[in-house]
XYZ file of C-alpha atoms in Angstrom:
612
model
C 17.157 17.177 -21.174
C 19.500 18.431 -18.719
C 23.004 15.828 -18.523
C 24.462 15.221 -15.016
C 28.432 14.426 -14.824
C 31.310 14.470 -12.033
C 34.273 15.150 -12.685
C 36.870 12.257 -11.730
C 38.938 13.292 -9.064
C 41.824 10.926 -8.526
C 44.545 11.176 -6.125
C 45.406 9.511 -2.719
C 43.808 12.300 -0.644
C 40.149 11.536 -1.716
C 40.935 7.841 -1.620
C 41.546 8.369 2.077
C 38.463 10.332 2.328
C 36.537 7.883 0.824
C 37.381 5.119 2.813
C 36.959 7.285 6.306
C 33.150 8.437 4.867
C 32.220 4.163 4.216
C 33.720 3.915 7.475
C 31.440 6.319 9.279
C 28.389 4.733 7.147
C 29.342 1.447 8.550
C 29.744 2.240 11.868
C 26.485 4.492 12.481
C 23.908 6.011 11.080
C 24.335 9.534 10.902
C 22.529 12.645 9.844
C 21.715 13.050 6.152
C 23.259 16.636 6.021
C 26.916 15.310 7.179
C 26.720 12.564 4.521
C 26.558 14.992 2.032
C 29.856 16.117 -0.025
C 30.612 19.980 1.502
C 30.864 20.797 -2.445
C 27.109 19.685 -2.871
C 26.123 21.351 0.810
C 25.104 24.782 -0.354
C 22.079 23.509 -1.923
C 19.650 26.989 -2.773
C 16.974 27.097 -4.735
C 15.639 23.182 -4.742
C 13.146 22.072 -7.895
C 11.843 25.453 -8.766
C 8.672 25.817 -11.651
C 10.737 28.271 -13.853
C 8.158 29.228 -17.264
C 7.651 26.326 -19.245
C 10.416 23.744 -17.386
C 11.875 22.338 -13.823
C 15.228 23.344 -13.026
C 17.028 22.019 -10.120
C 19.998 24.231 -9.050
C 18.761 26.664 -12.103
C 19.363 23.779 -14.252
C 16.958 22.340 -16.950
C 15.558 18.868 -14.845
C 13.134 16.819 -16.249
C 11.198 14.576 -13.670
C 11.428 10.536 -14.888
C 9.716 9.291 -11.858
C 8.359 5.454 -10.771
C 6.256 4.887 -7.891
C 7.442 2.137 -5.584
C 5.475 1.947 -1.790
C 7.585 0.708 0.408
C 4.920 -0.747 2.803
C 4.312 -3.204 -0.268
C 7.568 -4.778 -0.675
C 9.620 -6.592 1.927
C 12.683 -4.199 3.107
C 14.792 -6.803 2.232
C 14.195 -6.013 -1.784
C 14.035 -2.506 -1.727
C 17.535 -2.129 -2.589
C 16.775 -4.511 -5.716
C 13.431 -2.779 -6.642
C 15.576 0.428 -6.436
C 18.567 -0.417 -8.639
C 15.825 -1.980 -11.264
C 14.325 1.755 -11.345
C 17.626 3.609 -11.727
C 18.696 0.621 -14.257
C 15.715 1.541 -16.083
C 16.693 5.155 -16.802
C 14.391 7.076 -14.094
C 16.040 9.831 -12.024
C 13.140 9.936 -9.227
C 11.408 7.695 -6.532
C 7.928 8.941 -5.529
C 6.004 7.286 -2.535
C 2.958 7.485 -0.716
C 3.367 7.333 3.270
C 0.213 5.684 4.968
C -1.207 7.260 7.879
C -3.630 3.998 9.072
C 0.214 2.060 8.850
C 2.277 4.380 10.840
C -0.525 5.610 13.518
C -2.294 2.199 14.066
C -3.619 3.039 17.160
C -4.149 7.242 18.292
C -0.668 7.891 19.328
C 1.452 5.316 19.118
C 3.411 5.401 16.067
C 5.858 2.888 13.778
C 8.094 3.327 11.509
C 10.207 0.013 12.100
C 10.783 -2.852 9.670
C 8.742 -2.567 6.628
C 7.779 1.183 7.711
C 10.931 2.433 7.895
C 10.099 5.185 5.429
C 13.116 7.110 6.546
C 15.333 4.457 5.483
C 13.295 3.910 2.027
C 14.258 7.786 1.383
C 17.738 7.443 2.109
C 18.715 4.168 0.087
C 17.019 6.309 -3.128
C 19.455 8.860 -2.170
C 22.401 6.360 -1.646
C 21.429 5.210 -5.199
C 21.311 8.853 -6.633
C 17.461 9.585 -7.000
C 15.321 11.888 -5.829
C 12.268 11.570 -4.410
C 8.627 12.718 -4.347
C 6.978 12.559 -0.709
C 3.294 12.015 -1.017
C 2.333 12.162 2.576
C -1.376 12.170 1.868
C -2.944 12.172 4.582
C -5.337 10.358 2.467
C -3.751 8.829 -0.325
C -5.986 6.779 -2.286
C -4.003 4.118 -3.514
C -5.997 1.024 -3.343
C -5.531 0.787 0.626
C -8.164 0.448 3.116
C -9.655 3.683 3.661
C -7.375 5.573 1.805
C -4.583 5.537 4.223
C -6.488 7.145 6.919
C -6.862 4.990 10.338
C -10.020 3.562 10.674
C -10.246 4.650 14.461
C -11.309 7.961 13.240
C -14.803 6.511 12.280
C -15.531 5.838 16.440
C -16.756 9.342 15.806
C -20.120 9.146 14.863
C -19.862 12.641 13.278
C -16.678 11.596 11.545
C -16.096 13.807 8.056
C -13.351 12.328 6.910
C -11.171 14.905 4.660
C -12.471 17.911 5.936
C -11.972 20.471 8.345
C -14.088 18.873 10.950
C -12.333 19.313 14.121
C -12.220 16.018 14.738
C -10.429 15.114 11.376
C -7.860 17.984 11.702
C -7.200 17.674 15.576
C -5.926 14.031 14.580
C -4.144 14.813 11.321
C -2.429 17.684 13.076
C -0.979 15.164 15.654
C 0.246 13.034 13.319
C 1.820 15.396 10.869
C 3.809 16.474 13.942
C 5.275 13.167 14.376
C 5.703 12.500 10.572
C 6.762 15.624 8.958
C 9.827 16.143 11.866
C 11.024 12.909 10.027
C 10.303 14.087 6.468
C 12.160 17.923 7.068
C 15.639 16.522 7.535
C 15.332 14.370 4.370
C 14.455 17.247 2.298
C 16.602 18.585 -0.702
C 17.361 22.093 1.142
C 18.406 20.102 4.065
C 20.678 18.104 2.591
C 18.656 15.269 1.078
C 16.816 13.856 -1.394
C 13.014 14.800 -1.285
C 12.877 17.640 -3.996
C 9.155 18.212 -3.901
C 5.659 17.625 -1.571
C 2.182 16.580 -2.587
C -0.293 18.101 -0.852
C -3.319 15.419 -0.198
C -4.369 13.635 -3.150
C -6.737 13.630 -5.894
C -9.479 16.137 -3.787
C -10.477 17.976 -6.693
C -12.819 15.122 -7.319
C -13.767 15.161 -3.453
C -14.062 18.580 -2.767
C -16.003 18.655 -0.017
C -14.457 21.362 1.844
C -13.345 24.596 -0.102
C -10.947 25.074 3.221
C -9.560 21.729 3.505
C -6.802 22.270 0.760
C -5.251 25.394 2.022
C -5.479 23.798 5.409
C -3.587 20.858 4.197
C -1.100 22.828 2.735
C -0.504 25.102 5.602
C -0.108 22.262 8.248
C 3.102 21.476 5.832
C 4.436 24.622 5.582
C 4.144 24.789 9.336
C 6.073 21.828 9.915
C 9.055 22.920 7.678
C 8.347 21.801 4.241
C 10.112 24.046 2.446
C 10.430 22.330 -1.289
C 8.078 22.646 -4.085
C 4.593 22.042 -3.736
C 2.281 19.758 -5.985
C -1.301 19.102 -6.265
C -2.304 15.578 -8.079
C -5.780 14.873 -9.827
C -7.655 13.085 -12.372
C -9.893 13.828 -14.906
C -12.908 13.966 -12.992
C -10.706 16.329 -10.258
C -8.681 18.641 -11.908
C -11.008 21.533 -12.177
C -12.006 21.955 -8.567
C -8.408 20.368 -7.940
C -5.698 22.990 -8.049
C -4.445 24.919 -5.187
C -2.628 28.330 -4.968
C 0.861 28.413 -4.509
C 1.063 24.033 -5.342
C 1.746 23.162 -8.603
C -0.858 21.356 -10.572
C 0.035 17.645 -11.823
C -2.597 15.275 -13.713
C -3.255 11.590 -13.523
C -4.366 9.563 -16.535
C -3.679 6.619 -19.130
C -4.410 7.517 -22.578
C -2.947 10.102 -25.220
C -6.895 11.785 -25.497
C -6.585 12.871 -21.788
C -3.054 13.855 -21.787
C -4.320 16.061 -24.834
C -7.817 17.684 -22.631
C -6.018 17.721 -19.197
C -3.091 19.303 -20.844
C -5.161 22.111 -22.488
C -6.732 22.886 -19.045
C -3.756 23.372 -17.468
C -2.084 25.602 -19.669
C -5.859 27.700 -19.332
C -5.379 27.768 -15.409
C -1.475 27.918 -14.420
C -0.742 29.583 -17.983
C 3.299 28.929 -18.913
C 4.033 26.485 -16.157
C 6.300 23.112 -15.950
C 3.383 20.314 -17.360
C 3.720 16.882 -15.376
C 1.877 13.828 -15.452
C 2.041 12.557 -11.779
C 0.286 9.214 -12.638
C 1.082 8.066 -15.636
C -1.366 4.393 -15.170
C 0.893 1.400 -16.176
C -1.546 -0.895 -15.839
C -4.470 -1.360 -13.231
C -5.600 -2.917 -9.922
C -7.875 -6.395 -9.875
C -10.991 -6.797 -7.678
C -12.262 -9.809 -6.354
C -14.368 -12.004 -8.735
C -13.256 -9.733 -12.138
C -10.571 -10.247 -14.886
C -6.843 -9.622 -14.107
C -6.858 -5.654 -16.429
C -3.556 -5.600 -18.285
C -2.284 -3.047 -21.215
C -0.284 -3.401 -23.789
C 3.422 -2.679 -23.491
C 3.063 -0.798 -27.171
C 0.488 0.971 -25.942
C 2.567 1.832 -22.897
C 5.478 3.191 -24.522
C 3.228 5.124 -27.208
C 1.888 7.007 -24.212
C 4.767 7.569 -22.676
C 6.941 8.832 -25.589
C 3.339 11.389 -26.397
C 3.828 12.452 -23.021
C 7.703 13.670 -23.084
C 7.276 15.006 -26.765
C 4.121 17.346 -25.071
C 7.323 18.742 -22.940
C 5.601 17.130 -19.505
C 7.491 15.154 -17.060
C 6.109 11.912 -15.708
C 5.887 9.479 -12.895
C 4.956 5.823 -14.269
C 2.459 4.654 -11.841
C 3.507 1.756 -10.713
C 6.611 1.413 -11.760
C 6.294 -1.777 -9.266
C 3.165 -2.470 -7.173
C 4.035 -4.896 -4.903
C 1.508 -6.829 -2.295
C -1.214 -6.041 -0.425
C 0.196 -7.798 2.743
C -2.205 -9.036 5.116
C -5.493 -6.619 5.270
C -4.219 -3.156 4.104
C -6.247 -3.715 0.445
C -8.795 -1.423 -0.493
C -12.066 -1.595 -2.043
C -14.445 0.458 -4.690
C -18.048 0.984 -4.064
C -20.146 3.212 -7.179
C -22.942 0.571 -8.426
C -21.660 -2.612 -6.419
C -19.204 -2.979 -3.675
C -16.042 -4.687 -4.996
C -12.794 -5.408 -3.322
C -9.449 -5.393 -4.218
C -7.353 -8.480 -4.411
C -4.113 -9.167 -2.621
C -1.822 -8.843 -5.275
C -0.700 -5.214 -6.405
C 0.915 -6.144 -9.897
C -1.014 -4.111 -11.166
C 0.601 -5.078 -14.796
C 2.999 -2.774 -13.786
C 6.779 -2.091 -15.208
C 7.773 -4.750 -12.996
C 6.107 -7.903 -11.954
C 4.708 -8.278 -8.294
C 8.055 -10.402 -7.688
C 9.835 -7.691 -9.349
C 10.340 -9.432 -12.751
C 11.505 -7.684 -15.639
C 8.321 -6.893 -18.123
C 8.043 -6.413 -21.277
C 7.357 -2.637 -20.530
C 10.501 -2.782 -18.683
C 12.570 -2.913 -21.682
C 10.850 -1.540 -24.032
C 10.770 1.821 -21.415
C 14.412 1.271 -20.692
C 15.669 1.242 -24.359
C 13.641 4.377 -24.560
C 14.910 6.276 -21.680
C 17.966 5.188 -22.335
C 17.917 6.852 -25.842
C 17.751 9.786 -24.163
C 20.239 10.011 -21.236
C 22.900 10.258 -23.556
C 25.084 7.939 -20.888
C 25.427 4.745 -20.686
C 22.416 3.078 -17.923
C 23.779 1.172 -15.396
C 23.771 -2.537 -15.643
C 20.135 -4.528 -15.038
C 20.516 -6.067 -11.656
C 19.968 -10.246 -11.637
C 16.174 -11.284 -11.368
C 15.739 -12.993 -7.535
C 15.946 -16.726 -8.563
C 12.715 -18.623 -7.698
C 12.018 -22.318 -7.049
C 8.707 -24.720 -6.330
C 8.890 -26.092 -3.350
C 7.250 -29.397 -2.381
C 3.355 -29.422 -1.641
C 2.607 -29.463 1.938
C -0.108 -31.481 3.542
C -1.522 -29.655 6.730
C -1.481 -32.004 9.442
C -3.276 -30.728 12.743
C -6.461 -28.305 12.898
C -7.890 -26.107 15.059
C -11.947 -24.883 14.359
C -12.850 -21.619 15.090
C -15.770 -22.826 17.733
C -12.660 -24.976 19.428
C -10.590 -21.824 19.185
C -12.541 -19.288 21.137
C -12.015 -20.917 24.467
C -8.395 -19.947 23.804
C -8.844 -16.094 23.159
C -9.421 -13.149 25.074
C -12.206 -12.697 27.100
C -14.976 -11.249 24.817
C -16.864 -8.018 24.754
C -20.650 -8.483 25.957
C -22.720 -5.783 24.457
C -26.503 -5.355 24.671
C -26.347 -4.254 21.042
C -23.940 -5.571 17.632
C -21.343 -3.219 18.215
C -19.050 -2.219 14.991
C -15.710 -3.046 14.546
C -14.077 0.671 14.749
C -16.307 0.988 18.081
C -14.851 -2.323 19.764
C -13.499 -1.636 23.409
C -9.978 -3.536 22.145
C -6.482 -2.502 21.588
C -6.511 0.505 24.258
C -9.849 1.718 23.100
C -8.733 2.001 19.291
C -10.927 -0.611 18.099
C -10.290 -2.871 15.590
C -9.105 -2.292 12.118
C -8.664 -5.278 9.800
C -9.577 -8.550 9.917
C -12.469 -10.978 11.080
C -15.244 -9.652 14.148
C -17.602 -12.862 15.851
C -20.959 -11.929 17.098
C -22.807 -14.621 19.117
C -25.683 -14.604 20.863
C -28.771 -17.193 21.558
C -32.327 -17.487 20.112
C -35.646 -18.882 21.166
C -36.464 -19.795 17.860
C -36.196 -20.004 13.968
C -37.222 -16.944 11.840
C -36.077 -14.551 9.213
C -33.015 -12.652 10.206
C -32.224 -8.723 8.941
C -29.955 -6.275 9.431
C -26.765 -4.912 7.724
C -23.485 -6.797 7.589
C -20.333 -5.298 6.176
C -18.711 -6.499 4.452
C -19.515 -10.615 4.837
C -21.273 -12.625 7.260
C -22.141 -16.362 8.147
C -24.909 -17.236 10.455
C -24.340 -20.688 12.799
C -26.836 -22.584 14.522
C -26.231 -21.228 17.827
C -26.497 -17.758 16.432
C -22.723 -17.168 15.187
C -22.420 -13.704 12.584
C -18.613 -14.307 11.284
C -18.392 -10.936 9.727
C -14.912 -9.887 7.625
C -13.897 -6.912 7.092
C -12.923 -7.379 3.658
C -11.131 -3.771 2.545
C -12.830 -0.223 2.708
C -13.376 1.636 0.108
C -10.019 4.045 -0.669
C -11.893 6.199 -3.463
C -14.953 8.229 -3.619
C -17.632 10.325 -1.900
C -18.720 7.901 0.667
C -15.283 7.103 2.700
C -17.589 8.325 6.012
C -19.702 5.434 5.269
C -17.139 2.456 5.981
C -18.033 1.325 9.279
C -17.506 -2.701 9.291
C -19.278 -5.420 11.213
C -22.736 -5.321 12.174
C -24.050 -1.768 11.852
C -26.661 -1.226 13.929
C -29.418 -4.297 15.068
C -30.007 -7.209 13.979
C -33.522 -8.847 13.596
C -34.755 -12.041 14.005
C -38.485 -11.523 12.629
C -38.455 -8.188 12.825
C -37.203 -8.445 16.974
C -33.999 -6.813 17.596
C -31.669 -9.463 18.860
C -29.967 -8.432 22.458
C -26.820 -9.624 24.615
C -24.052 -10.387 22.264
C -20.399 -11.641 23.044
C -18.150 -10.364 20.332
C -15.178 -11.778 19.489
C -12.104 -9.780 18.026
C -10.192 -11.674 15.198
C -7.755 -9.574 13.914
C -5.114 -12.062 12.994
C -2.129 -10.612 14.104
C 0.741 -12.292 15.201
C 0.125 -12.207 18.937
C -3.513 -13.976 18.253
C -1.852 -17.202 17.194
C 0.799 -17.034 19.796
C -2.749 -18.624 22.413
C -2.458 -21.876 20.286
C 0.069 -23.707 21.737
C 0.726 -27.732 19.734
C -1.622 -29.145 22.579
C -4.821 -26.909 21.086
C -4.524 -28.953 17.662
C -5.663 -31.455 16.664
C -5.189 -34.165 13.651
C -7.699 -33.236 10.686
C -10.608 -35.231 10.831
C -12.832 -36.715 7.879
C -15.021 -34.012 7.664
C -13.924 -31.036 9.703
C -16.089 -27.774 11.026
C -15.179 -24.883 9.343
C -14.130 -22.045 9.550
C -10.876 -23.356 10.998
C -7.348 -23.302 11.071
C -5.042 -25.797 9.472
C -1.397 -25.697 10.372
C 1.832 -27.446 8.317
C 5.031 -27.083 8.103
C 7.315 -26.111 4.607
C 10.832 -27.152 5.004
C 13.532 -25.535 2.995
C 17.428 -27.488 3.158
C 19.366 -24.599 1.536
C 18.686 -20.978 1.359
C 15.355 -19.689 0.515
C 13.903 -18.140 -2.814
C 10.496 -16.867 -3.434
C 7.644 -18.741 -4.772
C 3.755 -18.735 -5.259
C 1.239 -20.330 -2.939
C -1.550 -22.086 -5.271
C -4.503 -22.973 -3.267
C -6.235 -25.715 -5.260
C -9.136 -27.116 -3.549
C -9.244 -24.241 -0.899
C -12.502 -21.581 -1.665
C -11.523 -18.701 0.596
C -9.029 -17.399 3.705
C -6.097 -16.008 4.699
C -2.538 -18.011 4.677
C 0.202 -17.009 7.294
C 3.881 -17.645 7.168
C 5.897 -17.376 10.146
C 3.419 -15.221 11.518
C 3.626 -12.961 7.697
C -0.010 -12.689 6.708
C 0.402 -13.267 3.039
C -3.249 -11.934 2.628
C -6.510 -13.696 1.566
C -7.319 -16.088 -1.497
C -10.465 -16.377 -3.126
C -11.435 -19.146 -5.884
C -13.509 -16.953 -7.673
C -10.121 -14.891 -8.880
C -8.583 -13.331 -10.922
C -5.924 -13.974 -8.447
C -5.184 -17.429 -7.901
C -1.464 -17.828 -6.366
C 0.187 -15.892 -3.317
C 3.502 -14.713 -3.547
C 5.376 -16.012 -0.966
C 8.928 -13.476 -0.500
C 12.041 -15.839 0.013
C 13.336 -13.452 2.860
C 10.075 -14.110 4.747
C 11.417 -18.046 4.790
C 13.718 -19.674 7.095
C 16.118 -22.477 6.131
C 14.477 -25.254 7.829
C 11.184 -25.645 9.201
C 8.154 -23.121 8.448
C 5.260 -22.855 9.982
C 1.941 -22.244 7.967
C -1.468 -21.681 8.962
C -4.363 -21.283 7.023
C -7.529 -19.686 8.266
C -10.129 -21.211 5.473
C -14.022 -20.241 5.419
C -15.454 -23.097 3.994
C -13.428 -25.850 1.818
C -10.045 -27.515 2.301
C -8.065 -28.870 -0.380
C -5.469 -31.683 0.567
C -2.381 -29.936 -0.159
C -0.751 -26.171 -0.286
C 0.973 -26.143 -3.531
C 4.405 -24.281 -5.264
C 4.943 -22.615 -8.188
C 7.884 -20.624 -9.479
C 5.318 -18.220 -11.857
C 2.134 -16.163 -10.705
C -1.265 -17.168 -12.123
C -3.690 -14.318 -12.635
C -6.321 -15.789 -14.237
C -8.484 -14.502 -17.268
C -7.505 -11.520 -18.345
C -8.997 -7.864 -20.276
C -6.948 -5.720 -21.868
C -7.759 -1.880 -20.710
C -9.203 0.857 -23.336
């Protein structure tokens, strides 16, 4: 493995210099290029596949990569996340950049706050990795609908991933916007991105023999001028791999790394060998066991994989949160959706805890640096706080006099196909469908993903996480889809009510719409209380004991939902999302209150399976 030094240069001049370059950084933020020492400006030939290895500068480079999504962890920690990584003996960042995030309604972009992916890039290079862009645009990775917006489905003839006109009219717009952000940050230019993945994991989609080289042209378009990488599984690779993109395989035991490894040396011949997921662990779902594996195991794998000659990316190096209603779901024999938490059993804990992979992976790479790692950064101190006792309560019935006025519709009209938020419709959260009935009777129709009927014929339907992987991504319309029957007569005018929970739908209830919790209250409803903090905040768990299923908010942070039948069974609750003094929380519960929202300092995941 290729060793990276500078030389010490000592003397008053580059003191001076030194001090005038923090000064700059301190006073503005300036372009990546002029940050860049002229000695390290004349950067040529970028991560090139030379034979069997990388080189990077036509040096030997060997790729020790950790995913980290930025859009999972609070800006506030990414510095600490990032320090953990290089403090672990990893010499690259990769990330995947979600499209339904940035481009939540057609045209209107963000990258502020916790989507500042420009920023993410350039504290990786301010720490001395590189980087791996994986700008999708669908990326899989256990978010709703892959990372592609949901408005896309208004189109009835929607084929998602594809080069329906539709699909490539919108991607093209939004690669525009994206990849003028991503070309200054790359390696040629200056910064840190040394290499591009084109779409993800669509060997085992392949839908579209012209979708692929599309993809990869609407890049190269756009000024993407570093190395090229395809990324697929088992079931994948085959149809997966792309002319002129380097092949890369995802997997988690030693007998695939030896069968994927095989095939790629029978397609791309004597080529650089890279395992772009390497699985540390696994996502939950809703109502299973928490999946774990076995730090041995871990490092086993890991150690087979650098003695084959591959690189790797360890995948996740930390997960992170599912914030609010970004999870995804799976749907093969039974629908299933993912819970809130993104630990995944990763390298580090959702809190960003050392593991016990952590150091047995850092002892590891460090044995082969042949430098010293930097230090291990502090773990974030965490406390419990003091149960709080909701005091006031709003029901949703009481509620809907304070919202919007809502849409009246002949027919159940689905959520993507809602006339709200400047004719984007609505993308996460809750959808109410009223209407009135003559009489009792059978009802039918389909409700995605859950729904509650009412006396006065109420349909509460949640949108509980579309499916992010597999052939039937077309197929995740939510609310009602289509009529619904009362015996066998298709129910007509309907007021529908959008409850997507954001932080301007709780700004309608002022104090004077609450009121004190009664004996037996009417649920669904909202229950409001206050956490006060005297010094400065840390981060804790939530433990809903007593609750059966909602959605907690903090300060107007959706935490995301809880759910009593597990695995999960705390929330984690970021200290820099807490305000020294009062509070506010909300909880938006289905069915059952408990008395009290309680505080731990440690995470409970419930039972848990070891993985295969």
């Amino acid at each position: 493995m290729g060793k990276w030094s500078l030389a010490r240069k000592p003397g008053r001049t580059l003191g001076v210099l030194l001090l005038l370059l923090l000064g700059l950084l301190v006073l503005r933020r300036l372009d990546w290029y002029h940050l860049v020492p002229v000695w390290l400006r004349n950067r040529q030939s970028g991560l090139q596949a030379n034979g069997p290895r990388f080189t990077l500068e036509d040096s030997t480079f060997w790729i020790l990569g950790g995913s980290v999504h930025y859009f999972r962890v609070p800006r506030e920690y990414w510095r600490d996340r990032l320090l953990k990584l290089k403090a672990c003996g990893l010499n690259t960042l990769t990330t995947y950049v979600p499209w339904n995030l940035h481009e939540p309604e057609r045209g209107k972009f963000d990258f502020s706050g916790n989507l500042d992916m420009e920023a993410f890039v350039l504290l990786a290079a301010e720490m001395g990795l590189w980087v791996i862009l994986r700008p999708g645009p669908y990326i899989c990775s256990e978010i709703d609908l892959g990372g592609l917006p949901s408005w896309l489905l208004q189109d009835s003839g929607m084929r998602l991933r594809t080069t329906y006109k539709g699909f490539t009219e919108a991607v093209d717009l939004y690669f525009d916007h994206l990849m003028a952000r991503v070309v200054p940050l790359q390696y040629k230019h200056g910064g840190p991105i040394i290499a591009v993945q084109v779409e993800n994991e669509y060997g085992s989609y392949n839908k579209d023999p012209a979708y692929m080289p599309y993809i990869k042209k609407a890049l190269e378009d756009r000024g993407i001028v570093e190395l090229l990488l395809t990324s697929d599984n088992k079931d994948g690779l085959q149809k997966g791999v792309l002319d002129g993109a380097l092949a890369t395989i995802n997997l988690q035991s030693q007998h695939e790394l030896q069968l994927l490894t095989n095939f790629l040396v029978s397609v791309q011949r004597v080529q650089p060998r890279m395992v772009m997921e390497y699985w540390t662990g696994w996502f939950d779902s809703w109502g299973g066991p928490h999946n774990i594996l076995d730090s041995s195991e871990v490092l086993k794998t890991v150690s087979a994989i650098l003695d084959a000659g591959s690189s790797i990316n360890l995948y996740m190096f930390h997960g992170g949160t599912n914030f609010g209603f970004i999870n995804g779901a799976m749907h093969f024999h039974e629908y299933k959706s993912d819970v809130t938490s993104y630990d995944y059993d990763a390298v580090l804990t959702e809190a960003g805890d050392y593991t016990a992979k952590y150091f047995k992976l850092r002892d590891f790479f460090g044995s082969l640096s042949g430098v010293p790692l930097p230090p291990q950064p502090s773990l974030l101190p965490k406390i419990a706080y003091e149960p709080v006792r909701p005091n006031l309560y709003l029901s949703l019935w009481d509620a809907l006099q304070h919202m919007e006025e809502p849409v009246s519709s002949e027919k159940p009209v689905n959520m993507e196909n809602l006339p709200v938020n400047d004719g984007n419709g609505q993308s996460f959260g809750y959808t109410l469908y009223e209407t009135t009935i003559a009489s009792s009777g059978v009802l039918s129709g389909l409700v995605r993903d859950r729904g509650q009927g009412y006396t006065r014929l109420r349909i509460l339907v949640e949108n509980r996480g579309r499916v992010n992987y597999g052939d039937n991504i077309d197929d995740q319309r939510k609310g009602l889809i289509g009529n619904i029957y009362l015996n066998d007569a298709p129910l007509k005018k309907f007021r529908i009510y959008s409850l997507d929970m954001r932080k301007s739908f709780f700004q309608r209830f002022s104090v004077d719409k609450w009121s004190p919790i009664p004996e037996a209250p009417t649920f669904p409803a909202f229950f409001l209380g206050a956490l006060s903090i005297s010094l400065s905040p840390f981060d804790t768990f939530m433990k809903l004991e007593g609750w059966e299923k909602g959605v907690v908010f903090i300060n107007g942070q959706n935490l995301g939902r809880y759910w009593n039948i597990g695995p999960q069974e705390t929330l984690y609750l970021p200290g820099a999302w807490l305000d020294q003094g009062i509070n506010q929380v909300i909880v938006f519960e289905e069915r059952m209150a408990g008395p009290a929202i309680q505080f731990t300092e440690t995470p409970h995941l419930g039972r848990s399976q070891y993985l295969d």
